[in-house]
Amino acid sequence: MKTVFIKNVLLNGTKTNIRISGNLFSEIDPSLVPTENDELIEADNFAIVPPFYNAHTHAAMSLLRGYADDMALFPWLNDYIWPFEAKMTADDIYIGTRLAILEMIKSGTVFYNDMYWMMDSVWKATDEMGIRACLGVSFMDFLGEEKIQKSFDLVEEYLHKSPMIQMSVAPHAPYTVSDKLWIRCADFAKQHHTIMHFHLSETEKEVKDCVAEHGMTPVRWLDSLGVLGPNCIAAHVVHVDEEEIQILKKRGVAIAHNPVSNMKLSSGFFKSALMEQSSSNVLIGTDGCSSNNNLDMIEESKFAAMIAKCNYGSETLPVNTVIDWSVKNGPKVFGLNGGEIAVGKLADALLINMNNERFVPNFNFNSNWIYASSCEAIDTMICNGKIVMRNRHVNGEEEIISSAKQCAKKWM
Ligand SMILES: [Zn+2]
């Protein structure tokens, strides 16, 4: 079995040695010594931490970075994003996803929860680049029955193809999916034990339109359809009242908070304090690159904390809670034995360069990590026991960048 030995690394403030056997942390002990079987990482100047889980994104949209900025959600979607996406080919989606995963690796994300289409291309890119994902095939009524059925077939086909990649159903949002299709997606997810991933109560307009059409707010409408459950991940969840937060909590729905996208599209303010007080199951996601415009989870976590403090006072969402949201809650929701550097856990890790100027002085590591540092401090990423980045270099990155540049030329 392949073993990796991380020598003299800082773990929770103490120097130790760590051995990875296969895809798990097998030993953590300062008295361990490396053997000739071990692939040795000298980690004198490094700290080790668990990587980020990006709970809501549309990876291939990295190709739309900077294409349409500075407008509200509905004109942005209707006049720019959807017409652009209608022209994208499977190849474009593959190239865009590889660019996104490169950026995710470089900024410390080991898992992403995606929602897009042509997910066979997204699956291929993810499988090649060796990180974890849950890939949501999106459903909207306007696609028509033939495409909808093909999408269900695609989820089924890829369901068990890789232990690293989960498949999910992703009914896009209450304003694009009918009651019948919601119920069909929920039944499929239940039957196949998959996640159901969707946008929910993102804008005031969505809530008003839903009340006009169904006589209820989006959360209450979905609850009345019986589709909410512990396999659900709802993105945004901005325009909700206290009772709706309790409904989501009661049903076990996980909430993906997207602070930058909410700010950029002027969607509104997440109820961070209420979510924190009610111990709702909150995760953090970047959303797609066209409403962010990057996939940097350090930045996203910092924004989550800062906007919470701005709205509710500086004691709201302390740094350790933000880390729970962006690192620790993800593995629980997606049923993975990760999110912690401990014996028996999945060997996913980042090595942080403690000589990086933003880690000096080091009064509080977590504070430096989220409030001060940038992805420049991340030297190495290990995913499932394999080194996917070392000295900030990812295999094949030059080709990924040049093919994305080439692909984007035709849109310019
Ligand atoms: Zn989204």
XYZ file of C-alpha atoms and ligand atoms in Angstrom:
413
model
C 0.000 0.000 0.000
C 1.202 3.491 -0.858
C 2.197 5.548 2.183
C 2.994 9.235 2.569
C 4.927 10.547 5.578
C 4.508 14.191 6.591
C 7.421 15.021 8.850
C 7.497 17.616 11.617
C 4.269 19.376 10.660
C 2.304 21.799 12.843
C -1.084 20.285 13.769
C -3.367 22.301 16.082
C -0.340 24.187 17.416
C 1.901 21.163 18.076
C 4.655 19.623 15.928
C 4.013 16.010 14.970
C 4.515 13.349 12.294
C 1.699 11.980 10.163
C 1.468 8.830 8.039
C -1.113 8.356 5.317
C -1.792 4.777 4.229
C -3.893 4.461 1.087
C -6.597 7.105 1.391
C -6.643 7.455 5.200
C -4.592 9.110 7.932
C -3.221 5.955 9.600
C -0.839 7.297 12.285
C -0.287 10.656 13.982
C 2.523 10.686 16.516
C 5.598 12.884 17.128
C 7.726 9.754 17.721
C 6.969 8.161 14.315
C 9.927 7.660 11.965
C 9.753 7.452 8.181
C 10.616 4.189 6.410
C 11.958 3.738 2.879
C 8.429 2.843 1.712
C 7.150 6.273 2.628
C 6.918 9.145 0.187
C 8.465 11.786 2.442
C 7.247 15.374 2.797
C 9.568 17.527 4.921
C 7.096 19.876 6.577
C 9.251 21.896 9.017
C 7.694 25.206 7.986
C 4.188 23.934 7.337
C 0.930 23.635 9.229
C -1.639 21.010 8.222
C -5.379 21.749 8.031
C -8.463 20.110 6.502
C -9.466 21.634 3.124
C -12.616 23.550 2.179
C -15.927 22.186 0.880
C -17.521 24.518 -1.682
C -21.234 23.854 -1.094
C -22.707 25.603 -4.128
C -21.137 26.384 -7.474
C -21.470 26.052 -11.227
C -17.883 25.143 -12.088
C -18.001 25.489 -15.876
C -19.108 29.118 -15.479
C -15.446 29.975 -14.915
C -15.509 30.559 -18.698
C -18.033 33.377 -18.085
C -15.826 35.163 -15.549
C -16.233 38.905 -16.137
C -18.645 38.415 -19.058
C -21.554 40.287 -17.420
C -21.113 42.255 -14.214
C -22.881 44.881 -12.151
C -26.537 43.963 -12.634
C -29.358 42.243 -10.716
C -30.133 38.523 -10.935
C -33.024 38.459 -13.400
C -31.679 40.765 -16.193
C -28.258 39.131 -15.659
C -29.710 35.624 -16.163
C -32.218 36.412 -18.922
C -30.190 38.811 -21.079
C -26.621 37.540 -20.617
C -26.033 34.234 -18.845
C -28.718 31.975 -20.346
C -28.131 33.144 -23.974
C -24.369 32.572 -23.512
C -24.882 29.154 -21.934
C -27.211 28.101 -24.764
C -24.184 28.281 -27.106
C -21.806 26.249 -24.892
C -20.724 22.828 -26.153
C -19.774 19.749 -24.131
C -16.150 20.593 -24.874
C -16.530 24.131 -23.512
C -18.028 22.730 -20.323
C -15.143 20.271 -19.948
C -12.575 23.048 -20.458
C -14.389 25.457 -18.126
C -14.686 22.828 -15.404
C -10.977 21.995 -15.578
C -10.149 25.699 -15.216
C -12.491 25.864 -12.196
C -10.992 22.778 -10.545
C -7.479 24.139 -11.061
C -8.563 27.305 -9.267
C -10.250 25.273 -6.522
C -7.146 23.166 -5.896
C -4.951 26.279 -5.793
C -7.280 27.877 -3.247
C -7.664 24.838 -0.993
C -11.008 23.311 -2.024
C -11.097 19.520 -1.997
C -14.829 19.045 -2.667
C -17.394 20.982 -4.688
C -21.159 20.709 -4.924
C -22.013 21.560 -8.513
C -25.153 22.302 -10.504
C -25.015 22.455 -14.297
C -25.787 20.422 -17.366
C -23.823 18.136 -19.745
C -22.572 16.671 -16.494
C -20.766 13.842 -18.287
C -18.212 16.519 -19.311
C -18.044 17.812 -15.735
C -17.642 14.260 -14.428
C -14.745 13.589 -16.837
C -12.899 16.777 -15.811
C -13.408 16.040 -12.091
C -12.308 12.423 -12.425
C -9.131 13.431 -14.280
C -8.180 16.125 -11.789
C -8.706 13.940 -8.731
C -10.797 15.988 -6.307
C -14.167 15.128 -4.770
C -17.527 16.387 -5.959
C -21.264 16.035 -5.912
C -22.439 16.768 -9.453
C -26.010 18.007 -9.760
C -27.759 17.605 -13.090
C -30.105 20.577 -13.413
C -33.803 20.250 -14.127
C -36.150 22.940 -15.451
C -39.560 22.476 -17.066
C -38.691 24.460 -20.190
C -36.157 21.764 -21.206
C -39.044 19.470 -22.212
C -39.756 15.824 -21.350
C -37.148 14.244 -23.621
C -34.244 16.206 -22.102
C -35.632 15.789 -18.578
C -35.778 12.002 -18.960
C -32.244 11.982 -20.441
C -31.033 13.929 -17.391
C -32.504 11.370 -14.989
C -30.858 8.622 -17.073
C -27.509 10.435 -16.871
C -27.675 10.650 -13.059
C -28.399 6.922 -12.931
C -25.606 6.063 -15.373
C -22.943 7.930 -13.405
C -24.277 7.206 -9.918
C -21.686 4.630 -8.881
C -18.885 5.239 -11.386
C -16.409 6.681 -8.873
C -16.221 6.711 -5.057
C -14.899 10.286 -5.381
C -17.863 11.666 -7.318
C -21.479 11.629 -6.160
C -24.328 12.455 -8.517
C -27.361 14.476 -7.525
C -30.597 15.843 -8.931
C -30.740 19.613 -9.119
C -34.173 21.138 -9.699
C -32.968 24.649 -10.547
C -35.318 26.868 -8.459
C -38.971 27.370 -7.450
C -39.454 29.787 -10.388
C -38.223 27.360 -13.077
C -39.550 24.020 -11.781
C -43.229 22.970 -11.557
C -44.787 21.090 -8.627
C -44.829 17.889 -10.720
C -41.132 18.114 -11.546
C -40.188 18.927 -7.912
C -42.007 15.807 -6.750
C -40.445 13.714 -9.516
C -36.931 14.928 -8.580
C -37.559 14.312 -4.859
C -38.894 10.795 -5.518
C -35.916 9.983 -7.728
C -33.483 11.309 -5.085
C -35.162 9.255 -2.365
C -35.205 6.112 -4.476
C -31.520 6.436 -5.457
C -30.294 7.862 -2.113
C -28.898 11.001 -3.707
C -28.638 14.633 -2.704
C -31.181 17.122 -4.084
C -29.552 20.520 -4.715
C -31.435 23.712 -5.614
C -31.621 27.518 -5.393
C -34.135 28.784 -2.830
C -35.492 32.206 -1.814
C -32.578 34.016 -3.422
C -34.356 37.295 -4.251
C -37.352 39.292 -3.068
C -38.849 38.954 -6.556
C -38.709 35.161 -6.346
C -40.659 35.236 -3.068
C -43.275 37.726 -4.359
C -43.780 35.766 -7.598
C -44.123 32.502 -5.672
C -46.741 33.990 -3.319
C -48.645 35.357 -6.356
C -48.535 31.981 -8.141
C -48.885 29.469 -5.303
C -50.240 31.557 -2.432
C -47.164 30.676 -0.356
C -43.501 31.606 0.014
C -40.980 29.268 -1.700
C -40.004 27.412 1.518
C -43.656 26.850 2.500
C -44.566 25.836 -1.058
C -41.787 23.216 -1.259
C -42.693 21.989 2.222
C -46.347 21.661 1.178
C -45.167 19.474 -1.740
C -43.360 17.221 0.767
C -40.040 17.475 -1.078
C -37.822 18.857 1.729
C -35.636 16.401 3.649
C -32.164 15.767 5.043
C -30.829 14.997 1.544
C -31.595 18.574 0.440
C -29.090 21.400 -0.065
C -30.701 24.775 -0.594
C -28.502 27.554 -1.939
C -28.842 31.245 -0.951
C -31.940 31.124 1.362
C -31.819 34.896 1.776
C -35.471 35.980 1.942
C -36.846 33.755 4.700
C -38.567 34.470 8.012
C -37.907 32.795 11.368
C -40.658 30.239 10.843
C -39.173 29.233 7.483
C -35.733 28.803 9.063
C -37.396 26.463 11.585
C -39.162 24.538 8.787
C -35.836 24.008 6.990
C -34.188 22.957 10.249
C -37.000 20.538 11.107
C -36.708 18.902 7.675
C -32.914 18.658 8.056
C -32.222 20.789 4.972
C -28.611 22.008 4.682
C -28.211 25.629 3.621
C -25.455 26.848 1.301
C -24.635 30.468 2.089
C -23.166 32.442 -0.845
C -22.186 35.825 0.586
C -20.289 37.253 -2.401
C -22.890 36.279 -5.002
C -25.674 37.673 -2.771
C -23.795 40.955 -2.521
C -22.770 41.178 -6.176
C -26.251 40.475 -7.544
C -27.717 42.639 -4.772
C -29.937 39.736 -3.751
C -30.001 40.637 -0.052
C -28.517 39.710 3.314
C -28.336 36.178 4.681
C -29.794 35.880 8.193
C -26.464 34.790 9.662
C -27.354 35.511 13.300
C -30.664 33.607 13.156
C -28.987 30.689 11.385
C -26.223 30.648 13.990
C -28.660 30.876 16.936
C -30.914 28.143 15.562
C -27.839 25.913 14.859
C -29.063 25.439 11.321
C -26.900 23.247 9.154
C -25.074 25.940 7.169
C -22.357 25.449 4.555
C -20.542 28.042 2.454
C -20.325 28.158 -1.332
C -18.947 30.572 -3.902
C -21.726 30.202 -6.501
C -20.488 30.380 -10.112
C -17.608 32.493 -11.349
C -19.908 34.894 -13.153
C -21.477 36.125 -9.922
C -18.414 36.108 -7.670
C -15.958 36.200 -9.731
C -13.689 33.517 -8.258
C -13.911 30.229 -6.364
C -11.743 31.229 -3.417
C -13.163 29.765 -0.195
C -10.798 31.729 2.090
C -12.267 34.910 0.646
C -15.806 33.525 0.794
C -15.432 32.505 4.451
C -14.054 35.921 5.344
C -16.929 37.674 3.543
C -19.428 35.422 5.371
C -17.986 36.509 8.710
C -17.650 40.178 7.787
C -21.162 40.625 6.416
C -22.592 38.848 9.482
C -20.715 41.261 11.759
C -21.731 44.232 9.638
C -25.424 43.321 9.972
C -25.636 41.796 13.441
C -22.626 42.999 15.466
C -19.005 42.013 15.711
C -19.553 39.010 17.990
C -21.670 37.254 15.364
C -20.136 34.317 13.493
C -16.738 33.978 15.185
C -13.945 32.533 13.081
C -14.285 28.963 14.404
C -17.980 28.907 13.442
C -17.126 30.120 9.946
C -14.629 27.260 9.663
C -17.374 24.833 10.747
C -19.512 26.191 7.923
C -16.835 26.087 5.223
C -14.826 23.014 6.280
C -16.521 20.745 8.823
C -20.238 20.704 7.969
C -19.675 19.675 4.332
C -18.353 16.169 5.012
C -21.308 15.467 7.344
C -23.893 16.573 4.789
C -22.285 14.615 1.944
C -21.679 11.529 4.088
C -17.891 11.650 3.912
C -15.502 10.669 6.672
C -13.452 13.864 6.287
C -13.121 17.429 7.542
C -10.544 16.629 10.220
C -6.873 15.693 10.433
C -7.257 12.592 12.621
C -6.430 8.873 12.510
C -8.982 6.925 10.482
C -10.246 9.988 8.611
C -10.014 10.485 4.844
C -6.558 11.803 3.968
C -7.558 15.218 2.613
C -5.254 18.027 3.725
C -3.606 21.338 2.975
C -0.057 22.247 3.942
C 0.147 25.936 4.814
C 3.428 27.829 4.531
C 4.046 29.324 7.980
C 6.744 31.594 6.522
C 4.071 33.386 4.538
C 4.000 36.977 5.817
C 0.276 36.790 6.635
C 0.895 34.085 9.250
C 3.280 36.324 11.193
C 2.790 36.723 14.113
C 0.753 33.602 14.859
C -1.386 34.503 17.906
C -4.355 32.615 16.486
C -3.905 30.264 13.537
C -7.600 30.142 12.549
C -7.805 33.924 12.610
C -4.780 34.191 10.303
C -6.140 31.432 8.047
C -9.546 33.045 7.417
C -9.087 36.752 8.172
C -5.529 37.426 6.978
C -4.206 34.841 4.562
C -4.726 34.219 0.862
C -4.389 31.102 -1.253
C -0.727 32.056 -1.841
C -0.013 30.493 1.576
C -1.276 27.054 0.464
C 1.712 25.003 -0.687
C 0.324 21.475 -0.985
C -3.033 19.773 -1.361
C -3.585 16.105 -0.617
C -6.867 14.511 -1.692
C -7.760 10.910 -0.876
C -4.109 10.227 0.017
C -2.780 11.569 -3.299
C -0.759 14.738 -3.709
C -2.682 16.903 -6.200
C -0.629 20.082 -5.699
C 2.934 20.485 -4.467
C 4.916 23.771 -4.258
C 1.735 25.382 -5.628
C 2.071 23.442 -8.882
C -0.691 21.238 -10.285
C 0.167 18.691 -12.978
C -0.961 19.900 -16.394
C -1.898 23.405 -15.238
C -0.145 25.125 -18.162
C -2.264 23.174 -20.668
C -5.482 23.826 -18.695
C -4.830 27.579 -18.775
C -3.880 27.686 -22.456
C -6.889 25.630 -23.585
C -9.242 27.837 -21.513
C -7.702 30.971 -23.065
C -8.116 29.476 -26.520
C -11.720 28.444 -25.835
C -12.676 31.882 -24.458
C -11.331 33.595 -27.607
C -14.383 32.584 -29.625
C -16.688 34.438 -27.174
C -14.716 37.669 -27.283
Zn -26.187 29.209 -8.126
